[in-house]
CSV table of C-alpha atoms in Angstrom, one decimal:
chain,number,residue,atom,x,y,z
A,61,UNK,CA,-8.4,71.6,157.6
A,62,UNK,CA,-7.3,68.1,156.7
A,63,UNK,CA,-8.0,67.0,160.0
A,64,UNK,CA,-11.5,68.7,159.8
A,65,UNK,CA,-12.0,66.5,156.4
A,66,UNK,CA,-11.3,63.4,157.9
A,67,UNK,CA,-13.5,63.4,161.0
A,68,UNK,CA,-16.8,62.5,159.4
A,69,UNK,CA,-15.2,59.2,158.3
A,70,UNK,CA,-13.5,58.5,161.3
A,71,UNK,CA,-16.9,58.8,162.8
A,72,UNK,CA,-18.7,56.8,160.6
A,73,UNK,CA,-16.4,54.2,161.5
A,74,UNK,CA,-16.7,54.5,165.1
A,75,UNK,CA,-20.7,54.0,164.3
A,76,UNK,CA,-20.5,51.1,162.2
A,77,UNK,CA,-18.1,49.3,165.0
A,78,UNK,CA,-20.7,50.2,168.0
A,79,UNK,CA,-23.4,48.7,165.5
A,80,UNK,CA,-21.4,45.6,164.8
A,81,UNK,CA,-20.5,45.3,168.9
A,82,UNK,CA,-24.3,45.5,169.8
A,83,UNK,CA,-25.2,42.7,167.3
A,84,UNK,CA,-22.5,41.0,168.5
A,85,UNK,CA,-23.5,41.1,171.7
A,86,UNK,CA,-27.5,40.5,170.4
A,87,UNK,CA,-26.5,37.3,168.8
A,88,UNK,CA,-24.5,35.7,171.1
A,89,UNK,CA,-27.8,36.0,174.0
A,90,UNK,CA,-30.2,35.5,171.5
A,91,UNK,CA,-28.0,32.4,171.0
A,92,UNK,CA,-28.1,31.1,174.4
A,93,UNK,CA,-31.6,32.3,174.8
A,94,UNK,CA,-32.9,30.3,172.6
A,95,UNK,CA,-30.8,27.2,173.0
A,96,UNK,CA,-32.4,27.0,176.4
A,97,UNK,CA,-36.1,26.8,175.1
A,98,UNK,CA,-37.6,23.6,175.9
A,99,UNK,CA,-37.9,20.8,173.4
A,100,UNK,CA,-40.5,18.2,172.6
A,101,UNK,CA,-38.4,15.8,172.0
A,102,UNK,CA,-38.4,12.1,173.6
A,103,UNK,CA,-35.5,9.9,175.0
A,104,UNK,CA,-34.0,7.6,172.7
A,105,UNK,CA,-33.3,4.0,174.0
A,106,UNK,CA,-29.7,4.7,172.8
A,107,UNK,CA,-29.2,7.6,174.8
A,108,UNK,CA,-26.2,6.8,176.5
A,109,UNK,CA,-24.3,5.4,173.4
A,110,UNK,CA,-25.0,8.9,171.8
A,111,UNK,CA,-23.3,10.9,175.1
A,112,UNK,CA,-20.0,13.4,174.1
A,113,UNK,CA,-17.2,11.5,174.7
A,114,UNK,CA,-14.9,13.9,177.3
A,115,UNK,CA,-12.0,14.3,175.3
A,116,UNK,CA,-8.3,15.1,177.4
A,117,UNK,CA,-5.5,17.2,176.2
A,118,UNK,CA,-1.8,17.4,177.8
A,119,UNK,CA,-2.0,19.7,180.1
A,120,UNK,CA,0.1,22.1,179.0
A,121,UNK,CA,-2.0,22.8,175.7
A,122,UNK,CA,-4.6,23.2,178.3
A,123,UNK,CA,-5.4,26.8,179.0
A,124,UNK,CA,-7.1,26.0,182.1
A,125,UNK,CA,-3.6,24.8,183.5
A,126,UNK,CA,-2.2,28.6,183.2
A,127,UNK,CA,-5.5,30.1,184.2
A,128,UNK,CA,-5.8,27.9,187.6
A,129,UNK,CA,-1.8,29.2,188.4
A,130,UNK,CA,-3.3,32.5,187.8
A,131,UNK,CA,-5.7,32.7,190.6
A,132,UNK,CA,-3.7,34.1,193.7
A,133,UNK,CA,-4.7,37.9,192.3
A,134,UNK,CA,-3.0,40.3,194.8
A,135,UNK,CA,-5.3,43.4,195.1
A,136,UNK,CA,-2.9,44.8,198.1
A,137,UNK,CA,-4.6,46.6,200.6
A,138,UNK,CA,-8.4,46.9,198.8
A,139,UNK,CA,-10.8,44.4,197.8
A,140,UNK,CA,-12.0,43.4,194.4
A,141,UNK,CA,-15.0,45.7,194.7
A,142,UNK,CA,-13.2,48.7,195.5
A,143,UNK,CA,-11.6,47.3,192.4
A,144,UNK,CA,-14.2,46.6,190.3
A,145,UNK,CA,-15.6,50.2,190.7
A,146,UNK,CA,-12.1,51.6,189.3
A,147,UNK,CA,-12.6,49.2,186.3
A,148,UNK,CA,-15.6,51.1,185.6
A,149,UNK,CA,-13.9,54.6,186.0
A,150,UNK,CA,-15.1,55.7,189.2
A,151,UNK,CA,-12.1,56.4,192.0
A,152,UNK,CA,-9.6,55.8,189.5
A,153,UNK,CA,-6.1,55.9,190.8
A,154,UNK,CA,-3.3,55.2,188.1
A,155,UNK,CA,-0.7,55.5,190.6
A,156,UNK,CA,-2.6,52.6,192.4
A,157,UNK,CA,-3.7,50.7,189.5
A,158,UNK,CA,-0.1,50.4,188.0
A,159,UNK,CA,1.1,49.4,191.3
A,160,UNK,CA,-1.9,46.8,191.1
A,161,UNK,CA,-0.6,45.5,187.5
A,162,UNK,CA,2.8,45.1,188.3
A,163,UNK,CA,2.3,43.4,191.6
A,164,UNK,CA,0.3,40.5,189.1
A,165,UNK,CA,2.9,40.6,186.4
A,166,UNK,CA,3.0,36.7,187.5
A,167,UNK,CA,-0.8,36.1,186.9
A,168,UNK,CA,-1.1,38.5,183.5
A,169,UNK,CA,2.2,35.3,182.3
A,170,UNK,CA,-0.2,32.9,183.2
A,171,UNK,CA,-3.1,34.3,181.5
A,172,UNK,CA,-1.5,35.0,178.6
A,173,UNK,CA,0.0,31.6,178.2
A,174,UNK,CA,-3.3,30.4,178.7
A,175,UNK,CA,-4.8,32.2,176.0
A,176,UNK,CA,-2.0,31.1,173.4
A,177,UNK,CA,-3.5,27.6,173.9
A,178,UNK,CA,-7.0,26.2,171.5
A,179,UNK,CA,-8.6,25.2,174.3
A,180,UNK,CA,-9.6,25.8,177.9
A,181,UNK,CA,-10.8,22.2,179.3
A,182,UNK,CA,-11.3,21.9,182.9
A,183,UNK,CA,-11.2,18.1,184.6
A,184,UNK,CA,-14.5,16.8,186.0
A,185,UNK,CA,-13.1,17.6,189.4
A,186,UNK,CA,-10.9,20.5,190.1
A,187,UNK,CA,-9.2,21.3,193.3
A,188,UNK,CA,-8.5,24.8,193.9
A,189,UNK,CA,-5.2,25.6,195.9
A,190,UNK,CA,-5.8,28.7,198.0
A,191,UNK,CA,-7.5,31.7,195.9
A,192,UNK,CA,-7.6,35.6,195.5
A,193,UNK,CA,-10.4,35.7,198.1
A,194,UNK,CA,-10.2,33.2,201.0
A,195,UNK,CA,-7.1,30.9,202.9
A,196,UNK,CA,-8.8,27.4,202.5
A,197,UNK,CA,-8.6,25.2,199.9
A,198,UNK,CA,-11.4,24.4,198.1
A,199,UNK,CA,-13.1,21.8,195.9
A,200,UNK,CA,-15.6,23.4,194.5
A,201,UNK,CA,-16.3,23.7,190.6
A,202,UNK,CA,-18.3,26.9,191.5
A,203,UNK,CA,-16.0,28.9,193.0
A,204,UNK,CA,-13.6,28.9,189.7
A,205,UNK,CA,-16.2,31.4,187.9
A,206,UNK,CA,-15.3,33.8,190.9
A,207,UNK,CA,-12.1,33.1,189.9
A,208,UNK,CA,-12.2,33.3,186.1
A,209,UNK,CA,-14.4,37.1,186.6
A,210,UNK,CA,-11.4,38.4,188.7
A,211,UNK,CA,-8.9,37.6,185.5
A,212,UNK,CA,-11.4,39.6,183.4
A,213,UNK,CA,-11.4,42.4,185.9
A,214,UNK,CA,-7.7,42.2,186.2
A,215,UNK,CA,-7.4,42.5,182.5
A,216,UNK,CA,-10.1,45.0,182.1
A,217,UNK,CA,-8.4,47.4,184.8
A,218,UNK,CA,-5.2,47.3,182.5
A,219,UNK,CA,-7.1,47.8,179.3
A,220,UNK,CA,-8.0,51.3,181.0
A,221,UNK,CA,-4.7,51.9,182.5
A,222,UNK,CA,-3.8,51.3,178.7
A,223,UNK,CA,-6.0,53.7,176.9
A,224,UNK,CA,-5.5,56.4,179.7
A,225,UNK,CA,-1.7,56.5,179.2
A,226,UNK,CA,-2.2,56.9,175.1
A,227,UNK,CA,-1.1,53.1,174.4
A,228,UNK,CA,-4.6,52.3,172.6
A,229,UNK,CA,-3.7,49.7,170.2
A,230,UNK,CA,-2.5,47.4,172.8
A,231,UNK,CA,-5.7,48.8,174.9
A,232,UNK,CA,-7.8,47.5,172.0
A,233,UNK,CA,-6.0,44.2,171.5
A,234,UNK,CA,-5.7,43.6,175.5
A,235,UNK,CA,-10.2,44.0,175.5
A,236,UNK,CA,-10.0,41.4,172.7
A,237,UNK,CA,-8.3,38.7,174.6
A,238,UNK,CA,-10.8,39.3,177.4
A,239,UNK,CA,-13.4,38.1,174.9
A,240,UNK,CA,-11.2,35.3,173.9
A,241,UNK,CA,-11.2,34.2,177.3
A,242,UNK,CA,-14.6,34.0,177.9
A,243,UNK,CA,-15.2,32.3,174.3
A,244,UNK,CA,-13.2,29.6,175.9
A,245,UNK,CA,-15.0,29.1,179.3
A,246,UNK,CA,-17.9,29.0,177.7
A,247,UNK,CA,-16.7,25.7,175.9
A,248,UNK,CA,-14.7,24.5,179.2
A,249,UNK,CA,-16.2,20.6,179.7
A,250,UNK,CA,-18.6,22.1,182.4
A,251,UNK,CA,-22.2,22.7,182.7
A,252,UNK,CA,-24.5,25.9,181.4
A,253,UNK,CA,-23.3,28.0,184.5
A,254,UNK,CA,-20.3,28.2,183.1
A,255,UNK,CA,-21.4,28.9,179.4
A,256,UNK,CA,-23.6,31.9,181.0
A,257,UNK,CA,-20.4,32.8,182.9
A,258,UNK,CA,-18.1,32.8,179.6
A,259,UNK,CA,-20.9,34.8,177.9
A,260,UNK,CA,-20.6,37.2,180.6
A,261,UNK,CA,-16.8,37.8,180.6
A,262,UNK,CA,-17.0,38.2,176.4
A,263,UNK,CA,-19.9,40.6,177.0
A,264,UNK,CA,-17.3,42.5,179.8
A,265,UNK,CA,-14.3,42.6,176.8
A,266,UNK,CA,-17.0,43.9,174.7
A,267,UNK,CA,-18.0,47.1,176.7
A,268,UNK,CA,-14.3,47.6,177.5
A,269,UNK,CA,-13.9,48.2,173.4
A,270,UNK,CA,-17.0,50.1,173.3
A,271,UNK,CA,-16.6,53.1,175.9
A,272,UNK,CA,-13.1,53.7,174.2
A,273,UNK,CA,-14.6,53.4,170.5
A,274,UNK,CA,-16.6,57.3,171.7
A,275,UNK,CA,-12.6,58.6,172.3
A,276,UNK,CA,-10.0,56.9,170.5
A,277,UNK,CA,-7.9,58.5,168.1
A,278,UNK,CA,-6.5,55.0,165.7
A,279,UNK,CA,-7.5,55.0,162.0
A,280,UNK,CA,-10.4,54.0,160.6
A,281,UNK,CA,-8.0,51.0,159.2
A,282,UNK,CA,-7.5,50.1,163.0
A,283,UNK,CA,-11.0,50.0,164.1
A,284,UNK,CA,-12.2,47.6,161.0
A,285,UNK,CA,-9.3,45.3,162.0
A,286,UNK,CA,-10.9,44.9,165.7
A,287,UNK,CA,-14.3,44.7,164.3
A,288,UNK,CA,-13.3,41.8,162.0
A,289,UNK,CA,-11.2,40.2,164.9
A,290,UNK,CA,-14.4,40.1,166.5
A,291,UNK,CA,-15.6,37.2,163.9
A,292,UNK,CA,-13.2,34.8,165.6
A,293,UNK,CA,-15.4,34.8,168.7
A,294,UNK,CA,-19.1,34.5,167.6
A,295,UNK,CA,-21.5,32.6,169.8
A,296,UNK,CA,-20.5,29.2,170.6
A,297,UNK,CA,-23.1,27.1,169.1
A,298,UNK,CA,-21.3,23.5,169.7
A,299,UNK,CA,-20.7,24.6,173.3
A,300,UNK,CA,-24.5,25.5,173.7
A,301,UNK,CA,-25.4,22.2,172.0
A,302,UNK,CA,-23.5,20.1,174.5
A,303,UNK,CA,-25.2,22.4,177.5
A,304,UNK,CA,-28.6,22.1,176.5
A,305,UNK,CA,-28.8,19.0,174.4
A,306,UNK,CA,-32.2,18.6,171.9
């Protein structure tokens, strides 16, 4: 019976946290959207004296140091969209997917000391030693977002490996980090691409929390604390200022 008693809360909670992840997820591309409207506005002689100074941090504050070593993703003998289907439940294999995770133990280090730094800046040029995908090296600015949406379908792929095998907490926490990680991308030193990119991976963490709001089984207390953590990662309005000055 106590059980019984407790389910309408527990339930009311689960709303209120799909309501706060949709406007969430409204604001941040309303936030874009509208940063991307065109202006009246005319040049200013001083233009160039008003540019962002690029600033540099050491490299190893620099998350996109880690994320860069984490690139050479091993998805042994399928390809990332076989891959990508699992993340979204369809042919899901545990016995594969844990063999998947703990071949990359190497690239989840590097991730995670990447997102223990403030900030993800990449360099104006970035040179790309071998990849996930292809043999050649590559120069190619681009081709990093490829990279950046296989660490967030890495990471996704555990979160369900997570929540299938009753650890939902770190589940929960592990879909968080995924929209840390695309908070920072979208505030990299690069152009709108990878803003809309960053957006995308955030949006990616988000659905991950979502589809395992409808079947968890933590508190109510639990599910407030991820709804509030939330709040750290709000749409990046200096980031959108810099991609689409006014």
């Amino acid at each position: 019976m106590e059980k019984h008693g407790n389910k309408p809360a527990g339930n009311k909670m689960k709303k209120f946290f799909k309501l706060a992840i949709g406007a969430v997820a409204a604001f941040w591309i309303i936030s874009f959207s509208l940063a991307r409207l065109p202006t009246k506005t005319t040049p200013s002689p001083q233009e160039d004296a008003l540019k962002v100074i690029r600033i540099e941090i050491p490299e190893a504050e620099n998350a996109f140091t880690y994320f860069q070593m984490a690139t050479n993703i091993n998805y042994l003998s399928y390809n990332e969209y076989d891959i990508e289907t699992m993340t979204e439940g369809q042919d899901w294999d545990t016995n594969l997917i844990s063999e998947i995770i703990e071949t990359n133990a190497l690239c989840f280090s590097y991730i995670e000391k990447g997102l223990a730094c403030s900030r993800c800046l990449m360099p104006e040029d970035t040179y790309i030693h071998r990849s996930s995908l292809f043999d050649n090296n590559y120069n190619d600015d681009y081709y990093l977002l490829t990279e950046f949406r296989a660490m967030a379908r890495l990471m996704a792929i555990k979160v369900r490996l997570l929540f299938k095998t009753g650890k939902e907490k770190e589940a929960f926490s592990l879909a968080l980090l995924i929209v840390k990680m695309g908070h920072m991308i979208e505030d990299c030193g690069k152009d709108s691409v990878f803003y809309a990119n960053g957006l995308s991976i955030k949006k990616n963490g988000l659905e991950r929390i979502e589809e395992m709001i409808a079947t968890t089984t933590l508190p109510s207390e639990d599910l407030l604390y991820y709804s509030k953590s939330l709040d750290q990662y709000p749409a990046n309005n200096e980031a959108l200022k810099k991609q689409f000055p006014s």
